[in-house]
Amino acid sequence: MQTLDEMLRGSLWAATLEPGQFEEARREIYERYVPLGGHALRAGDPADHWIGVIEGLVKMSVTRADGRQASFTGVTAGGWAGEGSLLRVGPWRYDGIAVRPTRLACMPRVTFERLLSSSLGFNRFLLQHLNARLSLFIGLVEFDRLLGPDARVARCLASLFDRDLYPTAGPVLRLNQEEVGLLSGLSRQRANAALHRLAAQGLLQVDFGSVTVLDLGGLRRYDGSAGRP
């Protein structure tokens, strides 16, 4: 089991800081446990900390008053989220729901703002991180509006391998079929069917509780138009 300290030292932003800056930030960052279905972030609450996932999975989404929900992305172990909201004063505009029991690293707003004002390296990291997040959301809009279920699952899985957002991602994703459905905005049954069609084309391997990516480039290009990317 990864510790909070190990996760922080392995984070991309940590490498941009001077040793003293990192140690000061490390003393202020704390760990928080979120049970399955609990809120890592809650829409309407003050955006007062930056979160990193030590272990687990958080789904970012919005829910309307009538119960309809739109999922944006998932944050896996090693990923950080919420930086956009910390760059302005106000509440969270979306929910972060733990899709499985999750351990979070929480950086208080005051720590985040101090690094922002004192570290050029941290600012450069944030620019790259925000650019990667923007590219991800543009891609999400594309496959949500233009692509079928198989391609949505393919692109959703591929998005979890962006090294700027998920630096520790490996070929094996510890996701079950229900979690893949939640992240891609599909039912469990449709996600299951899509996974097995993608597996039949040699793009991935489906096992109990996990998906192994065999052809990342193929997943990134997949549009379902001809069976193969």
Short mmCIF file of C-alpha atoms in Angstrom, two decimals:
data_model
loop_
_atom_site.label_atom_id
_atom_site.label_comp_id
_atom_site.label_asym_id
_atom_site.label_seq_id
_atom_site.Cartn_x
_atom_site.Cartn_y
_atom_site.Cartn_z
CA MET A 1 0.00 0.00 0.00
CA GLN A 2 1.41 3.36 -1.07
CA THR A 3 1.91 5.92 1.68
CA LEU A 4 1.00 9.59 1.49
CA ASP A 5 4.68 10.52 1.51
CA GLU A 6 5.50 8.14 -1.35
CA MET A 7 2.63 9.49 -3.43
CA LEU A 8 3.66 13.11 -2.87
CA ARG A 9 7.31 12.53 -3.69
CA GLY A 10 6.30 10.77 -6.89
CA SER A 11 4.02 13.60 -8.03
CA LEU A 12 5.18 15.65 -11.02
CA TRP A 13 4.69 18.97 -9.23
CA ALA A 14 6.99 17.91 -6.38
CA ALA A 15 9.96 17.74 -8.75
CA THR A 16 9.48 21.44 -9.60
CA LEU A 17 10.00 22.64 -6.02
CA GLU A 18 13.08 23.44 -4.00
CA PRO A 19 13.62 20.94 -1.14
CA GLY A 20 12.53 23.47 1.48
CA GLN A 21 9.39 24.34 -0.46
CA PHE A 22 8.44 20.70 -0.75
CA GLU A 23 9.02 19.93 2.92
CA GLU A 24 6.93 22.92 3.99
CA ALA A 25 4.10 21.84 1.70
CA ARG A 26 4.43 18.24 2.85
CA ARG A 27 3.84 19.26 6.48
CA GLU A 28 0.56 20.95 5.50
CA ILE A 29 -0.86 18.24 3.22
CA TYR A 30 -3.06 15.69 4.96
CA GLU A 31 -4.65 12.37 4.08
CA ARG A 32 -8.40 11.80 3.95
CA TYR A 33 -10.37 8.59 3.48
CA VAL A 34 -13.54 8.60 1.33
CA PRO A 35 -15.77 5.49 1.38
CA LEU A 36 -17.43 4.03 -1.70
CA GLY A 37 -20.05 6.53 -2.92
CA GLY A 38 -18.71 9.30 -0.69
CA HIS A 39 -17.81 12.81 -1.81
CA ALA A 40 -14.21 13.72 -2.43
CA LEU A 41 -15.61 17.06 -3.63
CA ARG A 42 -19.19 18.29 -3.35
CA ALA A 43 -20.77 20.85 -5.68
CA GLY A 44 -21.58 24.02 -3.73
CA ASP A 45 -18.96 23.49 -1.01
CA PRO A 46 -16.02 25.93 -0.83
CA ALA A 47 -13.12 24.95 -3.09
CA ASP A 48 -10.56 24.98 -0.31
CA HIS A 49 -8.09 22.22 -1.22
CA TRP A 50 -6.37 20.49 -4.14
CA ILE A 51 -6.80 16.72 -4.16
CA GLY A 52 -4.57 13.88 -5.28
CA VAL A 53 -5.58 10.23 -5.34
CA ILE A 54 -3.24 8.01 -3.32
CA GLU A 55 -5.33 4.91 -3.83
CA GLY A 56 -8.78 4.42 -5.36
CA LEU A 57 -10.82 6.15 -8.06
CA VAL A 58 -12.81 9.41 -8.13
CA LYS A 59 -15.42 10.23 -10.78
CA MET A 60 -15.96 13.90 -11.61
CA SER A 61 -19.57 14.62 -12.57
CA VAL A 62 -22.51 17.00 -12.34
CA THR A 63 -26.04 16.02 -11.31
CA ARG A 64 -29.16 17.99 -12.22
CA ALA A 65 -32.16 18.43 -9.95
CA ASP A 66 -34.07 15.79 -11.93
CA GLY A 67 -31.36 13.21 -11.23
CA ARG A 68 -29.71 13.23 -14.64
CA GLN A 69 -25.93 13.00 -14.43
CA ALA A 70 -23.04 13.80 -16.76
CA SER A 71 -19.60 12.33 -16.07
CA PHE A 72 -16.48 14.28 -17.02
CA THR A 73 -13.56 12.06 -16.16
CA GLY A 74 -12.08 9.73 -13.59
CA VAL A 75 -9.03 10.46 -11.45
CA THR A 76 -6.92 7.40 -10.73
CA ALA A 77 -4.01 6.84 -8.35
CA GLY A 78 -1.29 9.43 -8.86
CA GLY A 79 -3.65 11.98 -10.42
CA TRP A 80 -4.50 15.44 -9.06
CA ALA A 81 -7.69 17.43 -9.63
CA GLY A 82 -9.43 20.65 -8.67
CA GLU A 83 -6.69 23.09 -9.68
CA GLY A 84 -9.03 25.10 -11.90
CA SER A 85 -11.37 25.82 -9.00
CA LEU A 86 -8.48 26.87 -6.77
CA LEU A 87 -7.41 29.50 -9.28
CA ARG A 88 -10.58 31.43 -8.48
CA VAL A 89 -12.50 32.03 -5.25
CA GLY A 90 -15.79 30.19 -5.05
CA PRO A 91 -17.46 26.81 -4.60
CA TRP A 92 -16.93 23.54 -6.41
CA ARG A 93 -19.12 23.41 -9.52
CA TYR A 94 -19.08 19.63 -9.75
CA ASP A 95 -19.00 16.52 -7.59
CA GLY A 96 -16.09 14.16 -7.07
CA ILE A 97 -17.54 10.76 -6.11
CA ALA A 98 -15.47 7.83 -4.88
CA VAL A 99 -16.22 4.93 -7.21
CA ARG A 100 -14.40 2.67 -4.76
CA PRO A 101 -12.92 3.24 -1.28
CA THR A 102 -10.38 6.00 -1.84
CA ARG A 103 -7.50 7.66 -0.02
CA LEU A 104 -6.88 11.31 -0.87
CA ALA A 105 -3.97 13.69 -0.43
CA CYS A 106 -5.42 17.12 0.36
CA MET A 107 -3.36 20.28 -0.19
CA PRO A 108 -4.99 23.28 1.54
CA ARG A 109 -5.76 26.33 -0.58
CA VAL A 110 -3.25 28.43 1.41
CA THR A 111 -0.47 25.97 0.50
CA PHE A 112 -1.50 25.89 -3.15
CA GLU A 113 -1.59 29.70 -3.34
CA ARG A 114 1.80 30.03 -1.64
CA LEU A 115 3.40 27.68 -4.19
CA LEU A 116 1.65 29.55 -6.99
CA SER A 117 3.10 32.88 -5.82
CA SER A 118 6.61 31.64 -4.98
CA SER A 119 7.56 28.88 -7.44
CA LEU A 120 8.09 29.43 -11.16
CA GLY A 121 8.45 25.66 -11.60
CA PHE A 122 5.09 25.03 -9.96
CA ASN A 123 3.48 27.59 -12.29
CA ARG A 124 4.97 25.87 -15.32
CA PHE A 125 3.69 22.54 -14.05
CA LEU A 126 0.18 23.99 -13.65
CA LEU A 127 0.19 25.40 -17.18
CA GLN A 128 1.08 21.99 -18.60
CA HIS A 129 -1.40 20.27 -16.31
CA LEU A 130 -4.25 22.62 -17.26
CA ASN A 131 -3.41 22.25 -20.95
CA ALA A 132 -3.61 18.47 -20.61
CA ARG A 133 -6.93 18.81 -18.77
CA LEU A 134 -8.30 21.07 -21.52
CA SER A 135 -7.23 18.59 -24.21
CA LEU A 136 -8.93 15.81 -22.26
CA PHE A 137 -12.22 17.71 -22.00
CA ILE A 138 -12.18 18.62 -25.70
CA GLY A 139 -11.75 14.94 -26.45
CA LEU A 140 -14.58 14.04 -24.08
CA VAL A 141 -16.95 16.41 -25.88
CA GLU A 142 -15.94 14.86 -29.20
CA PHE A 143 -16.56 11.24 -28.25
CA ASP A 144 -19.70 12.06 -26.28
CA ARG A 145 -21.30 13.80 -29.27
CA LEU A 146 -19.83 11.96 -32.26
CA LEU A 147 -18.83 8.44 -31.28
CA GLY A 148 -20.71 5.24 -30.45
CA PRO A 149 -20.43 3.19 -27.24
CA ASP A 150 -17.40 1.13 -28.32
CA ALA A 151 -15.40 4.21 -29.26
CA ARG A 152 -16.47 6.03 -26.09
CA VAL A 153 -15.10 3.20 -23.97
CA ALA A 154 -11.91 3.06 -26.06
CA ARG A 155 -11.26 6.80 -25.76
CA CYS A 156 -12.23 6.85 -22.07
CA LEU A 157 -9.66 4.16 -21.27
CA ALA A 158 -7.02 5.84 -23.42
CA SER A 159 -7.54 9.14 -21.58
CA LEU A 160 -6.34 7.49 -18.36
CA PHE A 161 -2.85 7.18 -19.86
CA ASP A 162 -2.07 10.88 -20.24
CA ARG A 163 1.29 11.15 -18.46
CA ASP A 164 0.69 14.80 -17.58
CA LEU A 165 -2.44 13.84 -15.63
CA TYR A 166 -1.73 10.25 -14.53
CA PRO A 167 2.05 9.81 -14.32
CA THR A 168 1.94 6.38 -12.66
CA ALA A 169 -0.54 4.70 -15.03
CA GLY A 170 0.54 1.24 -16.17
CA PRO A 171 -0.86 -1.15 -18.78
CA VAL A 172 -3.20 -2.77 -16.25
CA LEU A 173 -6.14 -0.64 -15.14
CA ARG A 174 -7.80 -1.88 -11.96
CA LEU A 175 -11.29 -1.13 -13.23
CA ASN A 176 -14.27 -3.44 -13.31
CA GLN A 177 -16.99 -3.25 -15.95
CA GLU A 178 -19.31 -1.14 -13.80
CA GLU A 179 -16.54 1.40 -13.17
CA VAL A 180 -15.75 1.58 -16.90
CA GLY A 181 -19.44 2.27 -17.50
CA LEU A 182 -19.54 5.02 -14.88
CA LEU A 183 -16.49 6.75 -16.36
CA SER A 184 -17.69 6.50 -19.95
CA GLY A 185 -21.31 7.41 -19.22
CA LEU A 186 -22.71 4.02 -20.20
CA SER A 187 -24.63 1.28 -18.46
CA ARG A 188 -22.69 -1.68 -17.11
CA GLN A 189 -24.16 -3.90 -19.83
CA ARG A 190 -23.18 -1.59 -22.70
CA ALA A 191 -19.71 -1.06 -21.26
CA ASN A 192 -19.30 -4.83 -20.90
CA ALA A 193 -20.29 -5.41 -24.53
CA ALA A 194 -17.95 -2.66 -25.72
CA LEU A 195 -15.02 -4.04 -23.72
CA HIS A 196 -15.45 -7.48 -25.21
CA ARG A 197 -15.70 -6.13 -28.76
CA LEU A 198 -12.52 -4.13 -28.21
CA ALA A 199 -10.86 -7.23 -26.77
CA ALA A 200 -11.89 -9.26 -29.84
CA GLN A 201 -10.01 -6.70 -31.96
CA GLY A 202 -6.83 -7.12 -29.94
CA LEU A 203 -6.87 -3.69 -28.31
CA LEU A 204 -7.22 -4.85 -24.73
CA GLN A 205 -7.69 -7.84 -22.46
CA VAL A 206 -10.58 -8.09 -20.02
CA ASP A 207 -10.04 -9.92 -16.73
CA PHE A 208 -11.95 -10.03 -13.47
CA GLY A 209 -11.67 -6.57 -11.95
CA SER A 210 -9.13 -5.27 -14.46
CA VAL A 211 -8.51 -4.22 -18.05
CA THR A 212 -5.08 -4.65 -19.66
CA VAL A 213 -4.37 -2.28 -22.52
CA LEU A 214 -2.56 -4.03 -25.37
CA ASP A 215 -2.66 -1.28 -28.02
CA LEU A 216 -2.83 2.22 -26.52
CA GLY A 217 -2.40 3.94 -29.87
CA GLY A 218 -5.23 1.88 -31.28
CA LEU A 219 -7.54 2.91 -28.44
CA ARG A 220 -6.66 6.57 -28.96
CA ARG A 221 -7.51 6.38 -32.67
CA TYR A 222 -10.52 4.11 -32.40
CA ASP A 223 -13.72 5.47 -33.91
CA GLY A 224 -15.62 2.23 -34.55
CA SER A 225 -16.08 3.03 -38.23
CA ALA A 226 -14.39 -0.07 -39.62
CA GLY A 227 -14.04 -2.42 -36.72
CA ARG A 228 -10.37 -1.51 -36.32
CA PRO A 229 -8.83 1.91 -35.59
#
